[in-house]
Every structure is written in structure tokens, then in C-alpha cells.
């Protein structure tokens, strides 16, 4: 793709979203000036070291080295670009609200300007854009433009998602900046919007764009909690949730995606955003009952594994339980809100010894899981175990020889938290198998 005419961008925050935004637009031909307050991270990126595990990202950074600039200094980004994408963290506070301190530091650092815009990629509560515009006005920076442009990429497929989104949502109050952001995305948009991609363009106001992001994540989380509850009822009634999800998902109004039951959703987004939306509603005087249930179902789902283990092993005191996978989902080393954290802590509290193996998350996980012994492969982790729990559905676990696994264990219980294995193959290997929402008999 020719790059001469592509607009350069600034990116503030070099986490998942910031890096993928910079690299994604660099792939489309833009220069990207990336800024982060973490000097060590910036020094690493300048040396070509990628701070997160994300398929294809390191290669894409290497490919676009000339177009990517990393600095702790905002001045260069301000000098070379008009559009400053903000991708800083908005973690939950103790009250469940989003912590906007990093966003506000960015706002405070902006100089007065009538030719720059903040383009908000971080997930923020509805009303944040309005509040920032008010702050700009108070500080005599009313020339600074503001655009909401939420990001919908998923970890593990982040760059691919960035470059092939279902939709691009741009919220603004008119003016040059919204159009400039739309132009940047043009190659990814469908012909109807002047591009060659397949993405739909949604141009709307700032508050609605902010709400699209929160509502989309909350809806997907609701879908997961819903299918988890259906799975739990299937276990009681003898139905098979995989058949049920297939039968439901073929209804185009429902769709097959995000109907995989498991041991609860984790990650940096769903738990935080569901709670942030619930809190936002509550702060505005509306009690969002459904989201309370979505969160509660998710917490209970992580703990159901304990009940299944007790059903087979009786008391867990002195038992050895092995966890296969600890990351919150495959293809990432992200441990934020991973179900494995709750599971390991519950098992240890119940008196069990816990061993674990994860293809890449060990380094991040080990610190967060004190007392858990990590092995260098799956068979090492299950060696001598009374029970094995499949926590994260990494491809390499699907390829495991279950007979070998059974031989390495002392006991014979396999709890499959992601319905990865074939129950018949597990039974043939001599294992007592329990999936999620499917017959174990
Ligand atoms: C999620 C959204 O899918 C993205 O669209 C959004 O941009 C992102 O949050 C964000 O707000 O930044 P992510 O957290 O990376 O992306 O991962 P998902 O693939 O959505 O998985 C989240 C959790 O749900 C995982 O623990 C996964 O195991 C679980 N899950 C997912 C299920 O239990 N069942 C499913 O059917 C799908």
C-alpha cells in the first residue's frame, strides 16, 4: 500500500490496544509516534523488544520499524501528528468504577492547540468525552478536538482483529477530527464507505460511541454467563450443552459465537467493563439488575470446579491437583482476572497441592500464584496428580495423548473446564471425565 499520503498518528500508551493501533496503522502506511511514561518499556521497544505475547505483533513491528517511533516525550508526537490516539489503562477502582487518572494525566499534558485532537481508544465511562471537553474549555484549550473511537480487538488475535474489524465506531461533535479518523480507517471500510475492506462505519455522537463499547462487552459477557448457566442445567438434566449451543447458534438472531461454556470469563476487559457499566448505571440512579447476575454467575462458575473435584475425590485435603493452562485464554500470557487464579487459591485453601503448566504464561503467572509449582510441560505438571483440570484450551493440550496423561497421574480424574477433550477418548484412557454441561457418563 502506498504510504505517502497516509496521515501520521500519535499513540499515547503502548499496551495491547496502543501497540496494535500503532502497528495496525503503520501496516496501512502511517508513521506512528508512540509515547509511554514507562521508560523501560520504551527502551525495550526501541531495541525491538515486544513487551506482550501477541501472535504476529513482533513480526509486524519489525516490518514497520521505519514507521514506528517510540519515546517517553510527548513533544515529538505533538510536533509530527494531529491525531493523538489515547490507549492508556482504565483499571477498576475499589468501587467498580473505571480509574480515569491515566486518561486525565494525558488531558492535562496537552498544550492549547487548534489543530490537534485526542482520539479516545481506552474504554471509558459514558460522559468522559463531555467531561474532557469541559476541562479543555476550562483550561483555555477549547481548540483541542475530541473523538471517541472505541477498540474492539481481542487478545490473541489483536492485530488481525484491528485490521479486519466488523465495524469502526467514531463519535464526535462535527469538525475536522472525526473525518480525519474516518479517513485513516478508510482502507478497512466497505465500498459503501469508500474503502476496500468489509468494515461498517458507524458515525455517531461521543456519548453513544462510548456506550457502544461498554454495551458490546457487557452483552458478550452476558452471552457467556447465559450459556454457562444453560450448561449447569444441562449437567442436572442430561442434555449436552454443545448440542444445545449448536442448535441455538444456528438461529441468526442468536449466532454461534461466544456460546462456549467454560469456567468463567476473565481478562482485562469483560470483568472490568461489566462492572464499570453496572456502576455507571448505578451512579446515574439506575439499578442494572441483569449485570449483577452476569458477574455473580461468572464468580460461581470459577468455583464449580471445586465441587466437581470433591464429587470424585471427597475431601481435597492433601490431594494433588494439576492445572493445564493458567492464562485467561489461549495465545496470550495475560493473567488478568484469569479463572486459574481463583481456582488455585481455592484449592490451596482447601488443603490441596497445586501444580501447573502453561505454554507461555508461567513467567507472569508464577508471581501471582504463590505456592503453585510450575512444570516445564504438561506431563510434568500432571505427574503424580490425583486430578487434572484443563483451564486454558491451548492447541497443544488438544493434541495430548490421554493414555500417557493417565499413566503419569496417580489418580484418574480429568475436569475439562473448556470442553476440549472427547469424553469417549478420556473414558477409553481410563479417566473419570467431567466437562462443562455435557454428560460425564
Ligand atoms: C474482549 C472482547 O471480545 C473484545 O471485543 C474487546 O475489544 C476486548 O474484550 C476489550 O474490551 O479490550 P478479550 O478480553 O481479549 O476481548 O477476549 P475474549 O476472546 O473476548 O475472551 C474473554 C473471556 O471470555 C475469556 O476468558 C474466554 O475464555 C471467555 N469466553 C469467550 C468464554 O468463556 N466463552 C466464549 O464463548 C467466549
XYZ file of C-alpha atoms and ligand atoms in Angstrom:
478
model
C 0.000 0.000 0.000
C 1.381 3.427 -0.871
C 2.191 5.390 2.219
C 2.987 8.939 1.143
C -0.457 10.311 1.664
C -1.327 8.441 4.849
C -1.653 10.690 7.874
C 0.843 10.184 10.701
C -0.613 9.389 14.110
C 0.393 9.781 17.732
C -0.350 6.972 20.173
C -0.253 7.539 23.923
C 0.079 4.287 25.866
C 1.864 1.233 24.458
C -0.216 -1.601 25.946
C -2.223 -4.066 23.855
C -4.513 -1.506 22.288
C -1.896 1.223 21.821
C 0.695 -1.037 20.228
C -1.837 -2.691 17.933
C -3.240 0.705 16.907
C 0.256 2.000 16.103
C 1.333 -1.154 14.306
C -2.030 -1.587 12.553
C -1.970 1.947 11.108
C 1.743 1.519 10.285
C 0.780 -1.586 8.285
C -1.643 0.661 6.389
C 1.169 3.146 5.689
C 1.093 5.701 8.510
C 4.024 6.822 10.603
C 3.190 6.267 14.269
C 4.733 8.278 17.122
C 4.239 6.223 20.255
C 4.567 7.665 23.749
C 4.597 5.914 27.111
C 5.599 7.062 30.609
C 7.284 3.686 31.218
C 10.882 4.434 30.194
C 11.939 0.798 30.437
C 9.156 -0.322 28.110
C 10.033 2.408 25.600
C 13.734 1.499 25.722
C 12.769 -2.145 25.062
C 10.518 -1.191 22.138
C 13.316 0.956 20.678
C 15.522 -2.150 20.773
C 12.760 -4.104 19.033
C 11.588 -5.981 22.142
C 7.842 -6.563 22.322
C 6.507 -6.398 25.893
C 3.468 -8.656 25.320
C 2.909 -12.030 23.714
C 0.608 -11.451 20.767
C 0.756 -13.550 17.585
C 2.206 -11.652 14.613
C 2.923 -8.459 16.565
C 6.714 -8.805 16.818
C 6.967 -9.528 13.089
C 4.714 -6.566 12.237
C 6.805 -4.244 14.445
C 9.944 -5.446 12.690
C 8.308 -4.977 9.274
C 7.328 -1.402 10.125
C 10.427 -0.379 12.068
C 10.962 2.703 9.917
C 7.460 3.983 10.526
C 7.352 3.339 14.276
C 8.846 5.817 16.728
C 8.930 5.218 20.471
C 9.537 7.906 23.061
C 8.685 8.996 26.594
C 8.389 12.551 25.305
C 5.035 13.806 24.099
C 6.607 16.719 22.235
C 7.636 14.683 19.175
C 4.186 13.199 18.779
C 2.637 16.674 19.044
C 5.097 18.022 16.509
C 4.565 15.317 13.882
C 0.872 14.484 14.220
C -2.616 15.972 14.595
C -4.411 12.878 15.880
C -3.318 11.567 19.278
C -4.836 8.168 19.984
C -5.175 7.596 23.723
C -4.748 3.979 24.795
C -3.897 4.152 28.470
C -5.228 1.799 31.121
C -8.588 2.391 32.811
C -8.482 -0.288 35.519
C -11.315 -0.741 38.014
C -11.210 1.114 41.325
C -12.383 -0.453 44.599
C -15.878 0.894 43.890
C -16.033 -0.844 40.485
C -15.862 2.497 38.629
C -13.152 2.962 35.975
C -9.977 4.666 37.208
C -9.508 7.575 34.816
C -6.355 9.008 36.383
C -4.131 7.982 33.447
C -6.622 9.497 30.982
C -6.708 12.730 32.974
C -2.903 12.934 33.086
C -2.916 12.783 29.293
C -5.573 15.509 29.102
C -3.552 17.702 31.491
C -0.385 17.218 29.433
C -1.960 18.588 26.243
C -0.966 22.138 25.260
C -3.526 24.616 23.902
C -3.948 23.838 20.196
C -6.494 24.300 17.447
C -5.035 21.652 15.193
C -4.778 18.611 17.457
C -7.350 16.036 18.584
C -7.467 13.417 21.292
C -8.882 10.205 19.871
C -10.042 8.031 22.781
C -9.319 4.316 22.341
C -9.302 3.485 26.056
C -12.608 2.139 27.352
C -14.141 4.938 29.393
C -17.499 5.577 31.086
C -20.180 7.383 29.119
C -19.761 11.102 29.770
C -15.951 11.041 29.782
C -15.686 12.813 26.417
C -18.047 15.549 27.575
C -16.061 15.942 30.800
C -12.772 16.194 28.884
C -14.178 18.814 26.529
C -15.300 20.775 29.588
C -11.790 20.509 31.089
C -10.245 21.656 27.806
C -12.580 24.674 27.840
C -11.755 25.485 31.470
C -8.024 25.325 30.715
C -8.289 27.580 27.684
C -7.684 24.671 25.324
C -11.094 24.708 23.613
C -9.414 24.461 20.211
C -8.406 20.894 21.069
C -10.756 18.443 19.304
C -12.082 15.228 20.790
C -13.152 11.975 19.134
C -14.332 8.721 20.687
C -13.091 5.718 18.705
C -13.513 2.562 20.813
C -11.455 -0.513 20.010
C -12.956 -3.989 19.732
C -9.864 -6.168 19.182
C -9.417 -9.399 21.167
C -6.172 -10.530 22.773
C -4.604 -13.466 20.979
C -5.890 -12.185 17.594
C -5.357 -8.489 18.293
C -3.589 -7.313 15.169
C -5.762 -9.385 12.842
C -8.877 -8.010 14.582
C -7.561 -4.456 14.294
C -7.024 -4.847 10.566
C -10.344 -6.603 9.917
C -12.914 -5.114 12.279
C -16.652 -5.826 11.978
C -17.239 -2.110 12.430
C -15.440 1.131 13.138
C -17.239 3.420 15.571
C -16.437 7.130 15.530
C -18.161 9.529 17.908
C -17.617 13.264 17.555
C -19.421 16.605 17.506
C -18.591 17.544 13.921
C -15.381 19.294 12.878
C -12.272 18.051 11.135
C -11.063 15.355 13.524
C -13.853 12.764 13.126
C -13.430 12.936 9.336
C -9.653 12.572 9.682
C -10.077 9.437 11.811
C -12.571 8.033 9.290
C -10.007 8.662 6.525
C -7.394 6.680 8.454
C -9.744 3.700 8.626
C -10.890 4.088 5.002
C -8.874 1.104 3.627
C -10.638 -1.194 6.107
C -14.127 0.113 5.335
C -16.598 -1.404 2.893
C -17.151 0.034 -0.591
C -20.252 1.782 0.705
C -17.951 3.905 2.866
C -15.312 4.405 0.190
C -12.971 1.571 1.195
C -11.974 -1.890 0.027
C -12.444 -3.784 3.279
C -15.551 -5.249 4.867
C -15.984 -2.995 7.891
C -19.120 -0.957 8.513
C -18.670 2.645 9.626
C -20.770 3.985 12.493
C -20.574 7.786 12.801
C -22.344 8.984 15.900
C -22.127 11.317 18.885
C -19.442 10.904 21.562
C -21.698 9.539 24.345
C -23.264 6.907 22.061
C -19.842 5.757 20.840
C -18.724 5.390 24.466
C -21.842 3.361 25.237
C -21.426 1.081 22.178
C -18.155 -0.195 23.630
C -19.457 -0.840 27.142
C -22.723 -2.352 25.919
C -20.961 -4.653 23.421
C -18.620 -6.068 26.070
C -21.437 -6.401 28.607
C -23.608 -8.205 26.053
C -20.842 -10.671 25.142
C -20.207 -11.339 28.838
C -23.944 -11.866 29.322
C -23.943 -14.382 26.465
C -21.149 -16.317 28.201
C -22.821 -16.290 31.621
C -26.080 -17.356 29.945
C -24.541 -20.377 28.227
C -22.676 -21.241 31.438
C -25.987 -21.387 33.273
C -27.550 -23.470 30.483
C -24.528 -25.798 30.809
C -25.099 -26.111 34.548
C -28.748 -27.037 33.964
C -27.650 -29.499 31.247
C -25.480 -31.236 33.845
C -28.533 -31.693 36.046
C -30.899 -32.783 33.295
C -28.745 -34.920 30.996
C -28.749 -32.598 27.952
C -25.455 -31.864 26.177
C -24.695 -28.114 26.055
C -22.573 -28.477 22.926
C -25.600 -29.806 21.050
C -27.766 -27.149 22.663
C -25.374 -24.296 21.723
C -25.202 -25.607 18.145
C -28.982 -25.736 17.923
C -29.315 -22.252 19.405
C -26.461 -20.657 17.493
C -27.886 -21.532 14.089
C -30.656 -19.044 14.766
C -29.213 -15.985 13.049
C -30.696 -13.751 15.719
C -28.516 -15.560 18.282
C -25.419 -16.566 16.295
C -22.900 -19.277 17.230
C -20.116 -17.115 18.686
C -19.495 -16.644 22.429
C -21.690 -19.611 23.265
C -18.873 -21.768 24.589
C -19.412 -22.664 28.217
C -16.364 -22.887 30.443
C -15.047 -21.971 33.859
C -15.869 -18.300 33.605
C -14.685 -15.347 31.570
C -11.553 -13.457 32.595
C -9.185 -10.963 31.032
C -8.632 -7.260 31.358
C -11.911 -6.274 29.732
C -15.095 -8.245 30.419
C -14.903 -8.315 34.234
C -13.848 -4.641 34.367
C -16.285 -3.337 31.754
C -19.318 -5.231 33.061
C -18.640 -3.852 36.499
C -17.943 -0.344 35.112
C -21.271 -0.323 33.214
C -23.168 -1.600 36.253
C -21.515 1.097 38.349
C -22.137 3.804 35.735
C -25.828 2.887 35.683
C -25.949 2.858 39.483
C -24.236 6.239 39.716
C -26.895 7.644 37.380
C -29.690 6.203 39.542
C -30.466 3.043 37.552
C -30.016 -0.410 39.073
C -28.759 -2.675 36.253
C -30.028 -5.965 37.699
C -29.006 -8.215 34.812
C -25.318 -7.279 35.037
C -25.256 -8.114 38.740
C -26.327 -11.633 37.814
C -23.786 -11.862 34.964
C -20.966 -11.121 37.414
C -22.297 -13.477 40.096
C -22.759 -16.370 37.653
C -19.186 -15.839 36.476
C -17.774 -15.974 40.004
C -19.747 -19.131 40.805
C -18.668 -20.747 37.537
C -14.984 -20.489 38.524
C -15.772 -22.209 41.828
C -17.913 -25.017 40.376
C -14.730 -26.897 39.523
C -14.116 -27.364 43.260
C -17.481 -29.103 43.655
C -16.703 -31.394 40.736
C -13.342 -32.320 42.236
C -14.937 -33.026 45.626
C -17.558 -35.210 43.978
C -14.780 -37.514 42.762
C -12.063 -37.085 45.387
C -14.039 -36.411 48.548
C -12.076 -34.053 50.801
C -9.407 -32.075 48.951
C -7.067 -32.034 51.940
C -3.700 -33.441 50.929
C -4.776 -34.009 47.307
C -2.592 -33.053 44.339
C -4.415 -31.143 41.598
C -2.695 -30.184 38.330
C -3.814 -27.216 36.204
C -3.279 -27.378 32.458
C -3.074 -23.773 31.293
C -3.359 -20.710 33.512
C -3.704 -17.762 31.080
C -7.228 -16.291 30.824
C -7.423 -17.602 27.271
C -5.066 -19.259 24.759
C -2.398 -17.410 22.743
C -1.730 -14.840 25.427
C 0.354 -14.598 28.586
C -2.211 -12.267 30.113
C -3.203 -13.379 33.611
C -5.538 -10.513 34.472
C -8.713 -11.888 36.122
C -7.784 -15.406 34.955
C -10.071 -18.100 36.401
C -6.931 -20.078 37.311
C -6.079 -17.503 39.998
C -9.335 -18.127 41.862
C -9.134 -21.850 41.278
C -5.570 -22.258 42.563
C -6.256 -20.121 45.626
C -9.460 -22.078 46.437
C -7.655 -25.397 46.032
C -4.801 -24.303 48.274
C -7.270 -23.022 50.873
C -8.972 -26.421 50.750
C -5.644 -28.089 51.558
C -4.542 -29.326 48.119
C -1.152 -29.112 46.469
C -1.338 -27.356 43.085
C 0.979 -27.840 40.129
C 0.569 -26.137 36.764
C 1.864 -25.812 33.252
C 1.188 -23.078 30.693
C 2.966 -22.828 27.319
C 3.840 -19.151 27.830
C 2.151 -17.558 30.847
C 4.357 -19.118 33.542
C 6.621 -16.111 33.981
C 3.711 -13.708 34.510
C 1.662 -16.274 36.459
C 4.264 -17.570 38.906
C 4.351 -14.299 40.850
C 0.569 -14.163 41.056
C 0.189 -17.780 42.174
C 2.369 -18.223 45.256
C 2.884 -21.830 46.274
C 1.928 -23.223 42.856
C 4.709 -25.326 41.382
C 5.166 -24.851 37.638
C 6.387 -27.681 35.418
C 8.059 -27.299 32.043
C 5.498 -29.431 30.209
C 2.023 -30.894 30.602
C 3.149 -34.385 31.596
C 5.492 -32.910 34.204
C 2.610 -30.969 35.758
C 0.236 -33.952 35.924
C 2.861 -36.353 37.206
C 1.575 -37.894 40.442
C -1.657 -35.829 40.384
C -4.928 -37.103 41.823
C -6.852 -34.893 39.395
C -6.157 -32.713 36.377
C -8.123 -29.560 35.496
C -7.942 -28.244 31.932
C -8.156 -24.477 32.459
C -6.983 -22.904 29.170
C -7.684 -24.510 25.799
C -4.209 -24.213 24.251
C -3.851 -26.187 20.994
C -1.015 -28.265 22.432
C -3.369 -29.680 25.088
C -5.837 -30.843 22.431
C -3.003 -32.911 20.975
C -2.181 -34.605 24.296
C -2.153 -38.410 24.385
C -4.726 -39.056 27.135
C -3.424 -42.579 27.789
C 0.014 -41.128 28.531
C -1.558 -38.447 30.703
C -3.492 -41.103 32.662
C -0.296 -43.120 33.100
C 1.600 -40.138 34.520
C -1.133 -39.397 37.080
C -1.653 -41.170 40.392
C -5.416 -40.665 40.270
C -7.830 -40.722 37.326
C -9.982 -37.568 37.441
C -9.983 -35.177 34.473
C -12.068 -31.999 34.809
C -12.255 -30.378 31.393
C -13.029 -26.705 32.033
C -13.267 -25.848 28.332
C -14.771 -28.987 26.785
C -11.536 -29.524 24.868
C -11.328 -33.303 25.072
C -13.551 -36.032 23.669
C -15.324 -37.661 26.660
C -15.164 -41.078 24.960
C -11.413 -40.804 24.375
C -10.958 -39.812 28.020
C -13.024 -42.795 29.194
C -11.056 -45.078 26.868
C -7.859 -43.824 28.523
C -9.289 -44.916 31.873
C -10.053 -41.383 33.093
C -13.107 -40.238 35.035
C -14.093 -37.272 32.848
C -16.209 -34.204 33.620
C -16.696 -31.496 31.042
C -18.914 -28.432 31.332
C -22.566 -29.130 30.597
C -22.096 -32.482 28.920
C -22.837 -35.978 30.069
C -19.944 -37.467 32.017
C -21.483 -40.947 31.957
C -12.864 -8.798 24.757
C -13.793 -8.568 23.567
O -14.081 -9.811 22.913
C -13.164 -7.589 22.568
O -14.079 -7.315 21.518
C -12.828 -6.288 23.303
O -12.192 -5.351 22.437
C -11.889 -6.591 24.464
O -12.542 -7.537 25.365
C -11.624 -5.270 25.147
O -12.576 -4.628 25.598
O -10.472 -4.831 25.128
P -10.650 -10.302 25.196
O -10.863 -9.965 26.640
O -9.301 -10.104 24.594
O -11.676 -9.426 24.280
O -11.003 -11.829 24.979
P -12.283 -12.711 24.544
O -11.903 -13.568 23.420
O -13.491 -11.874 24.366
O -12.457 -13.659 25.824
C -12.789 -13.139 27.108
C -13.077 -14.284 28.069
O -14.304 -14.921 27.742
C -12.006 -15.395 28.076
O -11.750 -15.765 29.421
C -12.667 -16.526 27.311
O -12.211 -17.795 27.734
C -14.126 -16.328 27.702
N -15.071 -16.879 26.713
C -15.143 -16.379 25.462
C -15.902 -17.934 27.089
O -15.864 -18.420 28.240
N -16.794 -18.436 26.169
C -16.893 -17.938 24.913
O -17.730 -18.452 24.130
C -16.037 -16.896 24.544
